[in-house]
mmCIF file with all atom_site columns, C-alpha atoms in Angstrom:
data_model
loop_
_atom_site.group_PDB
_atom_site.id
_atom_site.type_symbol
_atom_site.label_atom_id
_atom_site.label_alt_id
_atom_site.label_comp_id
_atom_site.label_asym_id
_atom_site.label_entity_id
_atom_site.label_seq_id
_atom_site.pdbx_PDB_ins_code
_atom_site.Cartn_x
_atom_site.Cartn_y
_atom_site.Cartn_z
_atom_site.occupancy
_atom_site.B_iso_or_equiv
_atom_site.pdbx_formal_charge
_atom_site.auth_seq_id
_atom_site.auth_comp_id
_atom_site.auth_asym_id
_atom_site.auth_atom_id
_atom_site.pdbx_PDB_model_num
ATOM 1   C CA . GLU M 1 1   ? 153.318 160.546 83.463  1.00 47.00 ? 744 GLU M CA 1
ATOM 2   C CA . LYS M 1 2   ? 152.000 164.072 84.664  1.00 51.00 ? 745 LYS M CA 1
ATOM 3   C CA . VAL M 1 3   ? 153.760 163.911 88.010  1.00 51.00 ? 746 VAL M CA 1
ATOM 4   C CA . TYR M 1 4   ? 157.136 162.037 87.011  1.00 51.00 ? 747 TYR M CA 1
ATOM 5   C CA . CYS M 1 5   ? 158.005 163.371 84.025  1.00 58.00 ? 748 CYS M CA 1
ATOM 6   C CA . ARG M 1 6   ? 158.933 166.922 85.036  1.00 60.00 ? 749 ARG M CA 1
ATOM 7   C CA . ASP M 1 7   ? 161.898 169.204 85.382  1.00 63.00 ? 750 ASP M CA 1
ATOM 8   C CA . THR M 1 8   ? 162.835 168.832 88.816  1.00 59.00 ? 751 THR M CA 1
ATOM 9   C CA . ASN M 1 9   ? 163.595 172.129 89.432  1.00 64.00 ? 752 ASN M CA 1
ATOM 10  C CA . ALA M 1 10  ? 160.221 173.276 88.523  1.00 65.00 ? 753 ALA M CA 1
ATOM 11  C CA . GLN M 1 11  ? 157.412 174.446 90.609  1.00 68.00 ? 754 GLN M CA 1
ATOM 12  C CA . THR M 1 12  ? 154.896 172.093 91.052  1.00 65.00 ? 755 THR M CA 1
ATOM 13  C CA . VAL M 1 13  ? 151.264 172.684 91.054  1.00 67.00 ? 756 VAL M CA 1
ATOM 14  C CA . THR M 1 14  ? 149.357 169.244 92.220  1.00 66.00 ? 757 THR M CA 1
ATOM 15  C CA . VAL M 1 15  ? 145.341 169.510 90.650  1.00 70.00 ? 758 VAL M CA 1
ATOM 16  C CA . VAL M 1 16  ? 143.612 167.506 92.950  1.00 68.00 ? 759 VAL M CA 1
ATOM 17  C CA . ASP M 1 17  ? 140.173 168.743 92.264  1.00 71.00 ? 760 ASP M CA 1
ATOM 18  C CA . GLY M 1 18  ? 138.121 169.241 88.728  1.00 75.00 ? 761 GLY M CA 1
ATOM 19  C CA . PRO M 1 19  ? 138.749 167.290 85.377  1.00 79.00 ? 762 PRO M CA 1
ATOM 20  C CA . ALA M 1 20  ? 142.644 167.746 85.000  1.00 75.00 ? 763 ALA M CA 1
ATOM 21  C CA . ALA M 1 21  ? 143.007 166.304 88.599  1.00 74.00 ? 764 ALA M CA 1
ATOM 22  C CA . ILE M 1 22  ? 145.327 163.494 89.035  1.00 75.00 ? 765 ILE M CA 1
ATOM 23  C CA . LEU M 1 23  ? 143.739 160.437 89.708  1.00 77.00 ? 766 LEU M CA 1
ATOM 24  C CA . PRO M 1 24  ? 144.353 158.581 93.124  1.00 76.00 ? 767 PRO M CA 1
ATOM 25  C CA . SER M 1 25  ? 146.001 156.002 90.761  1.00 79.00 ? 768 SER M CA 1
ATOM 26  C CA . GLN M 1 26  ? 147.917 157.991 88.968  1.00 78.00 ? 769 GLN M CA 1
ATOM 27  C CA . ALA M 1 27  ? 149.532 159.237 92.202  1.00 76.00 ? 770 ALA M CA 1
ATOM 28  C CA . LEU M 1 28  ? 150.030 155.966 93.398  1.00 80.00 ? 771 LEU M CA 1
ATOM 29  C CA . SER M 1 29  ? 151.311 154.424 90.385  1.00 82.00 ? 772 SER M CA 1
ATOM 30  C CA . SER M 1 30  ? 153.895 157.393 89.902  1.00 77.00 ? 773 SER M CA 1
ATOM 31  C CA . PHE M 1 31  ? 154.917 156.820 93.799  1.00 79.00 ? 774 PHE M CA 1
ATOM 32  C CA . ILE M 1 32  ? 155.396 153.308 92.974  1.00 85.00 ? 775 ILE M CA 1
ATOM 33  C CA . PHE M 1 33  ? 157.072 153.990 89.581  1.00 86.00 ? 776 PHE M CA 1
ATOM 34  C CA . VAL M 1 34  ? 160.270 155.517 90.758  1.00 83.00 ? 777 VAL M CA 1
ATOM 35  C CA . PRO M 1 35  ? 161.449 152.477 93.430  1.00 87.00 ? 778 PRO M CA 1
ATOM 36  C CA . LEU M 1 36  ? 160.803 149.832 90.539  1.00 91.00 ? 779 LEU M CA 1
ATOM 37  C CA . LEU M 1 37  ? 162.574 151.970 87.787  1.00 89.00 ? 780 LEU M CA 1
ATOM 38  C CA . PHE M 1 38  ? 165.479 152.112 89.987  1.00 89.00 ? 781 PHE M CA 1
ATOM 39  C CA . ILE M 1 39  ? 165.392 148.223 90.832  1.00 92.00 ? 782 ILE M CA 1
ATOM 40  C CA . LEU M 1 40  ? 165.365 147.354 86.957  1.00 94.00 ? 783 LEU M CA 1
ATOM 41  C CA . MET M 1 41  ? 168.154 149.792 86.338  1.00 91.00 ? 784 MET M CA 1
ATOM 42  C CA . VAL M 1 42  ? 170.232 147.914 88.938  1.00 91.00 ? 785 VAL M CA 1
ATOM 43  C CA . LEU M 1 43  ? 169.725 145.023 87.637  1.00 93.00 ? 786 LEU M CA 1
ATOM 44  C CA . VAL M 1 44  ? 170.306 146.385 83.984  1.00 94.00 ? 787 VAL M CA 1
ATOM 45  C CA . TYR M 1 45  ? 173.420 147.662 84.668  1.00 92.00 ? 788 TYR M CA 1
ATOM 46  C CA . GLY M 1 46  ? 174.849 145.468 87.218  1.00 91.00 ? 789 GLY M CA 1
ATOM 47  C CA . GLY M 1 47  ? 174.053 142.578 85.223  1.00 92.00 ? 790 GLY M CA 1
ATOM 48  C CA . LEU M 1 48  ? 176.103 144.340 82.429  1.00 93.00 ? 791 LEU M CA 1
ATOM 49  C CA . LEU M 1 49  ? 178.754 144.930 84.240  1.00 92.00 ? 792 LEU M CA 1
ATOM 50  C CA . VAL M 1 50  ? 178.697 141.242 85.509  1.00 91.00 ? 793 VAL M CA 1
ATOM 51  C CA . TRP M 1 51  ? 178.612 140.108 82.471  1.00 92.00 ? 794 TRP M CA 1
ATOM 52  C CA . LEU M 1 52  ? 181.588 142.293 81.418  1.00 93.00 ? 795 LEU M CA 1
ATOM 53  C CA . ASP M 1 53  ? 183.551 140.824 84.130  1.00 92.00 ? 796 ASP M CA 1
ATOM 54  C CA . LEU M 1 54  ? 184.684 144.480 85.300  1.00 90.00 ? 797 LEU M CA 1
ATOM 55  C CA . GLY M 1 55  ? 185.063 142.997 88.843  1.00 89.00 ? 798 GLY M CA 1
ATOM 56  C CA . LEU M 1 56  ? 182.740 143.209 92.344  1.00 90.00 ? 799 LEU M CA 1
ATOM 57  C CA . LEU M 1 57  ? 184.111 146.668 93.504  1.00 92.00 ? 800 LEU M CA 1
ATOM 58  C CA . PHE M 1 58  ? 183.718 148.178 90.443  1.00 92.00 ? 801 PHE M CA 1
ATOM 59  C CA . VAL M 1 59  ? 180.128 146.883 90.331  1.00 90.00 ? 802 VAL M CA 1
ATOM 60  C CA . CYS M 1 60  ? 179.294 147.985 93.614  1.00 91.00 ? 803 CYS M CA 1
ATOM 61  C CA . VAL M 1 61  ? 180.577 151.531 93.106  1.00 93.00 ? 804 VAL M CA 1
ATOM 62  C CA . VAL M 1 62  ? 178.063 151.710 89.920  1.00 92.00 ? 805 VAL M CA 1
ATOM 63  C CA . ILE M 1 63  ? 175.678 150.863 92.068  1.00 91.00 ? 806 ILE M CA 1
ATOM 64  C CA . ILE M 1 64  ? 176.777 153.529 94.789  1.00 93.00 ? 807 ILE M CA 1
ATOM 65  C CA . LEU M 1 65  ? 176.614 156.216 92.230  1.00 93.00 ? 808 LEU M CA 1
ATOM 66  C CA . MET M 1 66  ? 173.457 155.104 91.187  1.00 91.00 ? 809 MET M CA 1
ATOM 67  C CA . LEU M 1 67  ? 172.034 155.206 94.356  1.00 91.00 ? 810 LEU M CA 1
ATOM 68  C CA . GLY M 1 68  ? 173.383 158.930 94.742  1.00 91.00 ? 811 GLY M CA 1
ATOM 69  C CA . CYS M 1 69  ? 171.591 159.234 91.532  1.00 88.00 ? 812 CYS M CA 1
ATOM 70  C CA . TYR M 1 70  ? 168.167 157.942 92.699  1.00 88.00 ? 813 TYR M CA 1
ATOM 71  C CA . TYR M 1 71  ? 167.951 159.626 96.181  1.00 88.00 ? 814 TYR M CA 1
ATOM 72  C CA . PRO M 1 72  ? 166.884 163.321 94.902  1.00 85.00 ? 815 PRO M CA 1
ATOM 73  C CA . SER M 1 73  ? 164.829 161.440 92.203  1.00 81.00 ? 816 SER M CA 1
ATOM 74  C CA . ALA M 1 74  ? 163.009 159.322 95.268  1.00 83.00 ? 817 ALA M CA 1
ATOM 75  C CA . ARG M 1 75  ? 162.876 162.410 97.683  1.00 84.00 ? 818 ARG M CA 1
ATOM 76  C CA . ASN M 1 76  ? 160.803 164.512 95.207  1.00 80.00 ? 819 ASN M CA 1
ATOM 77  C CA . THR M 1 77  ? 158.525 161.876 94.564  1.00 80.00 ? 820 THR M CA 1
ATOM 78  C CA . VAL M 1 78  ? 157.361 161.550 98.352  1.00 82.00 ? 821 VAL M CA 1
ATOM 79  C CA . ALA M 1 79  ? 157.307 164.684 98.829  1.00 80.00 ? 822 ALA M CA 1
ATOM 80  C CA . ARG M 1 80  ? 154.993 165.455 95.556  1.00 78.00 ? 823 ARG M CA 1
ATOM 81  C CA . PHE M 1 81  ? 152.936 162.129 97.008  1.00 79.00 ? 824 PHE M CA 1
ATOM 82  C CA . SER M 1 82  ? 152.855 163.835 100.617 1.00 80.00 ? 825 SER M CA 1
ATOM 83  C CA . ALA M 1 83  ? 151.807 167.041 99.012  1.00 77.00 ? 826 ALA M CA 1
ATOM 84  C CA . TYR M 1 84  ? 149.003 165.202 97.315  1.00 78.00 ? 827 TYR M CA 1
ATOM 85  C CA . LYS M 1 85  ? 147.450 163.375 100.382 1.00 79.00 ? 828 LYS M CA 1
ATOM 86  C CA . LEU M 1 86  ? 147.476 166.522 102.469 1.00 78.00 ? 829 LEU M CA 1
ATOM 87  C CA . SER M 1 87  ? 145.807 168.368 99.513  1.00 75.00 ? 830 SER M CA 1
ATOM 88  C CA . LYS M 1 88  ? 143.210 165.562 99.202  1.00 74.00 ? 831 LYS M CA 1
ATOM 89  C CA . ASP M 1 89  ? 142.256 165.621 102.863 1.00 75.00 ? 832 ASP M CA 1
ATOM 90  C CA . PHE M 1 90  ? 142.126 169.370 102.962 1.00 71.00 ? 833 PHE M CA 1
ATOM 91  C CA . ILE M 1 91  ? 139.684 169.289 100.133 1.00 69.00 ? 834 ILE M CA 1
ATOM 92  C CA . LYS M 1 92  ? 137.954 166.603 102.054 1.00 71.00 ? 835 LYS M CA 1
ATOM 93  C CA . ASN M 1 93  ? 138.149 167.954 105.103 1.00 70.00 ? 836 ASN M CA 1
ATOM 94  C CA . GLU M 1 94  ? 137.163 171.894 103.826 1.00 64.00 ? 837 GLU M CA 1
ATOM 95  C CA . SER M 1 95  ? 133.998 169.796 101.877 1.00 61.00 ? 838 SER M CA 1
ATOM 96  C CA . LYS M 1 96  ? 132.782 168.579 105.270 1.00 62.00 ? 839 LYS M CA 1
ATOM 97  C CA . GLU M 1 97  ? 133.220 171.993 106.835 1.00 56.00 ? 840 GLU M CA 1
ATOM 98  C CA . SER M 1 98  ? 131.344 173.551 104.504 1.00 54.00 ? 841 SER M CA 1
ATOM 99  C CA . ASP M 1 99  ? 128.557 170.910 104.534 1.00 52.00 ? 842 ASP M CA 1
ATOM 100 C CA . GLU M 1 100 ? 128.155 171.238 108.142 1.00 53.00 ? 843 GLU M CA 1
ATOM 101 C CA . ASN M 1 101 ? 127.818 175.074 108.199 1.00 52.00 ? 844 ASN M CA 1
ATOM 102 C CA . ASN M 1 102 ? 125.399 175.193 105.115 1.00 51.00 ? 845 ASN M CA 1
ATOM 103 C CA . GLN M 1 103 ? 123.002 172.968 107.388 1.00 50.00 ? 846 GLN M CA 1
ATOM 104 C CA . VAL M 1 104 ? 119.422 174.777 107.392 1.00 43.00 ? 847 VAL M CA 1
ATOM 105 C CA . THR M 1 105 ? 117.611 174.002 110.569 1.00 42.00 ? 848 THR M CA 1
ATOM 106 C CA . TYR M 1 106 ? 113.740 174.761 110.839 1.00 39.00 ? 849 TYR M CA 1
#
């Protein structure tokens, strides 16, 4: 919800550490939600158009138009998930380096 329900043109700041951080399960569920929503929309609208007997060509055109509308959302979701993973990996590597640099040798 934190990631999905945003304006597509808004700048995104992904919080990966602290009390307001996006949990890995939230990032993964957002990544999985977008294609599942598209599949559900195609099934519902496609089924409705077939039920109304509007013809196979019209149904295919509508599905292609839906795919065109889906593409930017899918691209943004993949970019956000990639940025989240990159940020988590960066923090993990940085904390590992700081632990190595702060070692006390006697």
